[in-house]
Short mmCIF file of C-alpha atoms in Angstrom, two decimals:
data_model
loop_
_atom_site.label_atom_id
_atom_site.label_comp_id
_atom_site.label_asym_id
_atom_site.label_seq_id
_atom_site.Cartn_x
_atom_site.Cartn_y
_atom_site.Cartn_z
CA MET A 1 204.60 -153.90 197.75
CA GLY A 2 201.36 -155.26 199.18
CA SER A 3 200.51 -157.80 201.84
CA TYR A 4 197.97 -160.52 201.07
CA LEU A 5 196.35 -163.52 202.70
CA VAL A 6 195.80 -166.19 200.04
CA THR A 7 194.08 -169.23 201.51
CA GLY A 8 194.73 -172.61 199.91
CA ALA A 9 198.21 -171.95 198.52
CA ALA A 10 199.05 -175.66 198.73
CA GLY A 11 196.37 -176.28 196.13
CA PHE A 12 196.17 -175.78 192.40
CA ILE A 13 194.62 -172.32 192.02
CA GLY A 14 195.78 -170.89 195.34
CA SER A 15 199.42 -171.77 194.71
CA ALA A 16 199.36 -170.17 191.26
CA ILE A 17 197.88 -166.95 192.65
CA ALA A 18 200.32 -166.86 195.58
CA ARG A 19 203.27 -167.53 193.27
CA ARG A 20 202.36 -164.60 191.02
CA LEU A 21 201.97 -162.26 193.98
CA VAL A 22 205.35 -163.26 195.43
CA THR A 23 207.01 -162.93 192.02
CA GLU A 24 205.68 -159.38 191.82
CA GLY A 25 207.32 -158.55 195.16
CA ASN A 26 204.37 -158.87 197.52
CA GLU A 27 204.23 -160.41 200.98
CA VAL A 28 201.95 -163.46 201.08
CA VAL A 29 200.59 -165.53 203.97
CA THR A 30 198.56 -168.69 203.43
CA ILE A 31 196.37 -171.02 205.47
CA ASP A 32 195.98 -174.57 204.17
CA ASN A 33 194.99 -177.85 205.82
CA LEU A 34 196.82 -179.95 203.19
CA SER A 35 193.72 -182.13 202.72
CA THR A 36 194.00 -182.04 198.93
CA GLY A 37 197.01 -179.77 198.41
CA PHE A 38 200.69 -180.52 198.81
CA LEU A 39 203.29 -178.82 200.95
CA GLU A 40 205.66 -178.62 197.99
CA ASN A 41 203.09 -176.56 196.07
CA ILE A 42 203.42 -173.63 198.47
CA PRO A 43 205.66 -171.12 196.68
CA GLU A 44 208.97 -170.13 198.20
CA GLY A 45 208.61 -166.97 200.24
CA VAL A 46 205.01 -167.63 201.32
CA SER A 47 204.41 -167.79 205.08
CA PHE A 48 202.50 -170.98 205.83
CA ILE A 49 199.99 -171.66 208.59
CA GLN A 50 198.67 -175.22 208.62
CA GLY A 51 195.05 -175.73 209.57
CA ASN A 52 191.44 -175.01 208.67
CA CYS A 53 190.29 -171.52 207.80
CA GLN A 54 187.15 -172.07 209.88
CA ASP A 55 189.19 -172.84 213.01
CA PRO A 56 189.40 -169.78 215.31
CA ASP A 57 192.68 -171.07 216.80
CA VAL A 58 194.19 -171.07 213.31
CA ILE A 59 192.90 -167.58 212.60
CA GLU A 60 194.55 -166.43 215.84
CA LYS A 61 197.93 -167.41 214.35
CA LEU A 62 197.58 -164.49 211.91
CA ARG A 63 198.32 -162.31 214.99
CA LYS A 64 195.90 -159.54 213.97
CA LYS A 65 197.97 -158.67 210.90
CA CYS A 66 196.17 -156.32 208.53
CA PHE A 67 196.33 -157.36 204.88
CA ASP A 68 195.69 -155.25 201.80
CA ALA A 69 193.30 -157.97 200.65
CA ILE A 70 192.13 -161.45 201.59
CA LEU A 71 191.81 -163.89 198.70
CA HIS A 72 189.80 -166.87 199.92
CA ILE A 73 190.69 -169.65 197.47
CA ALA A 74 190.78 -172.60 199.88
CA GLY A 75 187.89 -175.01 200.27
CA GLN A 76 186.56 -178.41 199.34
CA SER A 77 186.15 -178.08 195.58
CA SER A 78 184.21 -181.10 194.33
CA GLY A 79 180.46 -181.36 193.89
CA GLU A 80 180.72 -185.14 194.04
CA ILE A 81 182.77 -185.17 197.24
CA SER A 82 180.39 -182.72 198.91
CA PHE A 83 177.82 -185.53 199.13
CA ASP A 84 180.22 -187.61 201.25
CA ASN A 85 180.25 -185.11 204.11
CA PRO A 86 177.95 -182.09 203.68
CA SER A 87 178.87 -180.72 207.10
CA TYR A 88 182.57 -180.61 206.23
CA ASP A 89 181.76 -179.00 202.90
CA LEU A 90 179.74 -176.31 204.69
CA ALA A 91 182.53 -175.71 207.19
CA THR A 92 185.33 -175.44 204.65
CA ASN A 93 183.44 -173.38 202.05
CA THR A 94 181.05 -171.24 204.10
CA GLU A 95 181.96 -171.14 207.78
CA SER A 96 185.52 -170.39 206.70
CA THR A 97 184.24 -167.40 204.74
CA LEU A 98 182.50 -166.00 207.81
CA ARG A 99 185.64 -166.43 209.93
CA LEU A 100 187.82 -164.66 207.38
CA ILE A 101 185.35 -161.83 206.79
CA SER A 102 185.14 -161.22 210.54
CA TYR A 103 188.92 -161.25 210.78
CA GLY A 104 189.23 -158.78 207.92
CA LEU A 105 186.71 -156.35 209.39
CA GLU A 106 188.32 -156.59 212.82
CA THR A 107 191.76 -155.77 211.46
CA GLY A 108 190.75 -153.14 208.91
CA CYS A 109 191.06 -155.30 205.80
CA THR A 110 187.84 -154.74 203.87
CA ARG A 111 188.89 -156.07 200.45
CA PHE A 112 187.76 -159.68 200.10
CA ILE A 113 188.05 -161.81 196.94
CA TYR A 114 186.12 -165.08 197.01
CA ALA A 115 186.57 -168.12 194.78
CA SER A 116 182.99 -169.09 194.00
CA SER A 117 181.87 -171.55 191.35
CA MET A 118 179.71 -172.08 188.30
CA SER A 119 178.06 -174.81 190.39
CA VAL A 120 175.81 -172.14 191.93
CA TYR A 121 173.71 -172.07 188.75
CA GLY A 122 172.54 -175.70 188.69
CA THR A 123 170.54 -176.93 185.71
CA VAL A 124 170.60 -174.41 182.87
CA ALA A 125 169.53 -174.20 179.24
CA ASP A 126 172.01 -174.83 176.41
CA THR A 127 173.05 -171.19 176.11
CA ALA A 128 175.74 -168.94 177.56
CA ILE A 129 174.84 -168.17 181.18
CA ASP A 130 175.34 -164.68 182.61
CA GLU A 131 175.65 -163.58 186.22
CA LYS A 132 171.96 -162.60 186.48
CA HIS A 133 170.80 -166.14 185.75
CA VAL A 134 168.75 -167.89 188.41
CA THR A 135 170.89 -169.83 190.90
CA TYR A 136 169.64 -173.28 191.91
CA PRO A 137 172.64 -175.43 192.87
CA LEU A 138 172.42 -179.21 192.58
CA SER A 139 175.19 -180.10 195.05
CA PHE A 140 176.01 -179.24 198.65
CA TYR A 141 179.19 -177.69 197.25
CA GLY A 142 177.18 -175.29 195.09
CA VAL A 143 174.87 -174.45 197.99
CA GLY A 144 177.84 -173.56 200.20
CA LYS A 145 179.44 -171.38 197.55
CA LEU A 146 176.18 -169.51 196.96
CA ALA A 147 175.66 -169.05 200.70
CA SER A 148 179.09 -167.43 200.97
CA GLU A 149 178.16 -165.02 198.19
CA HIS A 150 175.03 -163.99 200.11
CA TYR A 151 176.93 -163.58 203.35
CA MET A 152 179.36 -161.30 201.53
CA ARG A 153 176.46 -159.27 200.14
CA ILE A 154 175.08 -158.68 203.63
CA TYR A 155 178.50 -157.91 205.10
CA GLU A 156 178.93 -155.29 202.38
CA THR A 157 176.45 -153.17 204.37
CA MET A 158 178.92 -153.40 207.28
CA GLY A 159 181.93 -152.16 205.35
CA LEU A 160 183.15 -155.25 203.47
CA ARG A 161 184.31 -154.65 199.89
CA PRO A 162 183.82 -158.09 198.32
CA THR A 163 184.10 -159.64 194.87
CA ALA A 164 182.84 -163.12 194.01
CA LEU A 165 184.51 -164.93 191.13
CA ARG A 166 182.48 -167.82 189.77
CA TYR A 167 185.23 -170.01 188.38
CA PHE A 168 184.20 -172.39 185.63
CA ASN A 169 186.35 -175.48 184.88
CA VAL A 170 189.91 -174.45 185.65
CA TYR A 171 192.74 -176.62 184.29
CA GLY A 172 196.46 -176.47 183.65
CA PRO A 173 199.92 -177.40 184.97
CA GLY A 174 199.94 -177.92 188.71
CA GLN A 175 196.49 -179.47 188.94
CA ASN A 176 196.15 -182.38 191.36
CA MET A 177 196.47 -185.45 189.14
CA SER A 178 195.93 -187.91 191.98
CA ASN A 179 192.40 -186.74 192.82
CA LEU A 180 190.10 -188.61 190.44
CA ARG A 181 186.95 -186.99 191.81
CA GLN A 182 187.66 -183.35 191.04
CA GLY A 183 188.69 -181.60 187.81
CA MET A 184 187.45 -183.10 184.56
CA VAL A 185 190.63 -182.40 182.55
CA SER A 186 192.98 -183.71 185.24
CA ILE A 187 190.82 -186.82 185.82
CA PHE A 188 190.77 -187.77 182.15
CA LEU A 189 194.44 -186.95 181.58
CA ALA A 190 195.63 -188.82 184.68
CA GLN A 191 193.78 -191.96 183.64
CA ALA A 192 195.03 -191.72 180.06
CA LEU A 193 198.65 -191.40 181.18
CA GLU A 194 198.46 -194.10 183.84
CA THR A 195 196.41 -196.81 182.12
CA GLY A 196 195.69 -195.65 178.57
CA ASN A 197 192.01 -195.96 179.42
CA VAL A 198 189.57 -193.24 180.53
CA VAL A 199 186.41 -193.99 182.50
CA VAL A 200 183.90 -191.20 181.97
CA LYS A 201 181.16 -190.67 184.54
CA GLY A 202 178.20 -189.51 182.44
CA SER A 203 177.43 -189.02 178.76
CA PRO A 204 179.81 -187.75 176.06
CA ASP A 205 177.46 -184.92 175.12
CA ARG A 206 177.84 -183.15 178.47
CA TYR A 207 179.66 -179.85 178.10
CA ARG A 208 181.74 -177.39 180.08
CA ASP A 209 183.68 -174.14 179.81
CA PHE A 210 187.39 -174.82 180.38
CA ILE A 211 189.61 -171.91 181.42
CA TYR A 212 193.40 -172.06 181.72
CA ILE A 213 195.06 -171.43 185.08
CA ASP A 214 197.13 -168.43 183.89
CA ASP A 215 193.95 -166.66 182.76
CA VAL A 216 192.34 -167.37 186.13
CA VAL A 217 195.32 -165.87 187.95
CA ASP A 218 195.28 -162.82 185.68
CA VAL A 219 191.61 -162.05 186.18
CA THR A 220 191.68 -162.79 189.93
CA LEU A 221 194.55 -160.41 190.60
CA SER A 222 193.08 -157.76 188.29
CA THR A 223 190.07 -157.43 190.61
CA ILE A 224 192.02 -156.53 193.76
CA ALA A 225 192.59 -152.85 193.06
CA ASN A 226 189.72 -152.38 190.59
CA GLU A 227 186.96 -150.37 192.26
CA LYS A 228 184.56 -151.45 189.52
CA ALA A 229 184.85 -155.02 190.85
CA VAL A 230 183.77 -154.16 194.40
CA GLY A 231 180.39 -155.64 195.28
CA GLU A 232 180.22 -157.53 192.00
CA VAL A 233 179.98 -161.15 190.85
CA PHE A 234 181.86 -162.30 187.75
CA ASN A 235 181.83 -165.44 185.65
CA VAL A 236 185.42 -166.55 185.11
CA GLY A 237 185.31 -168.66 181.98
CA THR A 238 186.04 -168.41 178.28
CA GLY A 239 182.52 -168.36 176.86
CA VAL A 240 183.38 -171.43 174.78
CA LYS A 241 181.23 -174.58 174.96
CA THR A 242 183.26 -177.80 174.85
CA THR A 243 181.67 -181.24 175.01
CA VAL A 244 183.19 -184.17 176.88
CA GLU A 245 183.59 -185.90 173.53
CA LYS A 246 185.56 -182.94 172.14
CA LEU A 247 187.75 -182.77 175.26
CA LEU A 248 188.59 -186.47 174.97
CA LEU A 249 189.53 -186.03 171.31
CA LEU A 250 191.83 -183.13 172.18
CA ILE A 251 193.50 -185.17 174.92
CA LYS A 252 193.89 -188.11 172.56
CA ASP A 253 195.46 -185.87 169.90
CA GLY A 254 197.69 -184.21 172.47
CA LEU A 255 199.01 -187.56 173.67
CA GLY A 256 199.62 -188.66 170.10
CA GLY A 257 198.16 -192.10 170.62
CA ASP A 258 195.00 -194.10 171.07
CA ILE A 259 193.20 -194.20 174.40
CA GLY A 260 190.37 -196.43 175.49
CA ILE A 261 187.16 -194.78 176.65
CA GLU A 262 184.44 -196.29 178.86
CA PHE A 263 181.23 -194.59 179.96
CA SER A 264 179.59 -195.17 183.34
CA SER A 265 176.72 -193.60 185.27
CA GLY A 266 176.97 -189.95 186.26
CA THR A 267 177.67 -188.50 189.69
CA PRO A 268 175.21 -186.88 192.13
CA GLY A 269 174.69 -183.16 191.58
CA ASP A 270 176.53 -183.11 188.26
CA GLN A 271 175.40 -180.51 185.74
CA LYS A 272 174.53 -181.72 182.25
CA GLY A 273 176.28 -178.73 180.80
CA ILE A 274 177.16 -175.09 181.34
CA TYR A 275 179.26 -172.39 179.73
CA ALA A 276 179.72 -168.75 180.61
CA ASP A 277 178.54 -165.50 179.19
CA ILE A 278 181.64 -163.39 179.86
CA THR A 279 180.28 -160.07 178.65
CA LYS A 280 180.58 -158.59 182.15
CA LEU A 281 184.15 -159.87 182.49
CA LYS A 282 185.06 -158.07 179.27
CA THR A 283 183.13 -154.84 179.77
CA VAL A 284 183.66 -154.18 183.50
CA LEU A 285 187.14 -155.64 183.98
CA GLY A 286 188.35 -155.27 180.39
CA PHE A 287 189.53 -158.87 180.47
CA THR A 288 189.46 -161.49 177.72
CA PRO A 289 190.98 -164.97 178.30
CA LYS A 290 194.10 -165.50 176.20
CA THR A 291 194.62 -169.29 176.13
CA VAL A 292 192.53 -171.53 173.88
CA LEU A 293 191.85 -175.08 175.09
CA LYS A 294 194.09 -176.81 172.54
CA ASP A 295 197.12 -174.76 173.58
CA GLY A 296 196.37 -175.01 177.27
CA LEU A 297 196.01 -178.77 177.04
CA GLU A 298 199.32 -179.02 175.21
CA SER A 299 201.07 -177.21 178.07
CA MET A 300 199.31 -179.33 180.66
CA ILE A 301 200.11 -182.60 178.86
CA GLN A 302 203.79 -181.65 178.64
CA TRP A 303 203.83 -180.88 182.36
CA ALA A 304 201.87 -184.00 183.33
CA SER A 305 204.03 -186.27 181.19
CA LYS A 306 207.11 -185.10 183.09
CA ASN A 307 205.41 -185.35 186.47
CA ASN A 308 203.34 -188.50 186.08
CA SER A 309 205.01 -190.03 189.11
CA ASN A 310 202.51 -187.91 191.09
CA ILE A 311 199.57 -189.70 189.49
#
């Protein structure tokens, strides 16, 4: 049995990772400020510390416990929202990383898994993007994520054993359906269920790489004990390009009825389109995503339909 700090376990991805670790018999501690997550999302058996990961007083509450690994999943996770308060975005996504790295090195925990983002790439050509592609983020969110990656790279010379996972568009049951500024699938689905009408910010020919939550959990946990992952950056996507128009059609089919669609202007820092080259994911980690978008959406729609009181 291992002991892990998983930040952000009141949120979508963090709670799924923490739940799997607890199910497998591990001890899990989380820090979460509940700004976008929900207390009820924290899995049973997880020790909860409420507060910000960048707050030294909150870090002190860990009481110098040494973990087998720190999985830093918490953080403000919207490019759009990052323009509202860039300083907060920097604190929650970058300063928090520095605090947790320092804590890990002080207590002898050198294994550090970081939830980065495809937002670090910025504007790219219409082709699968690999990890060696130039990074030129368009949002404060992307800048903060990339900065954390560079801090980890430098700390590696001081004994840190980091891995950065550049998550693409994660979706699935448990996603926050009340936040209409983060998560393309959850935004569209929440609107469709609540009003039967979807307002799309941007053009229908934009495209993304949508990866199901179970696949994200699988690949994240697979990196912890894999020495080949140490010091590396991985795209966590499917390698499949899906347009906004295609996503809306799949949601419409999944709901079994007609939905209205309106298009409005885009949001600051939004990428026209991006999808992952996952060659490195397959060759180094031996991992291939299992869930295709149609099946993942079906599971998410079933879950959301039963829980639409949260919308």
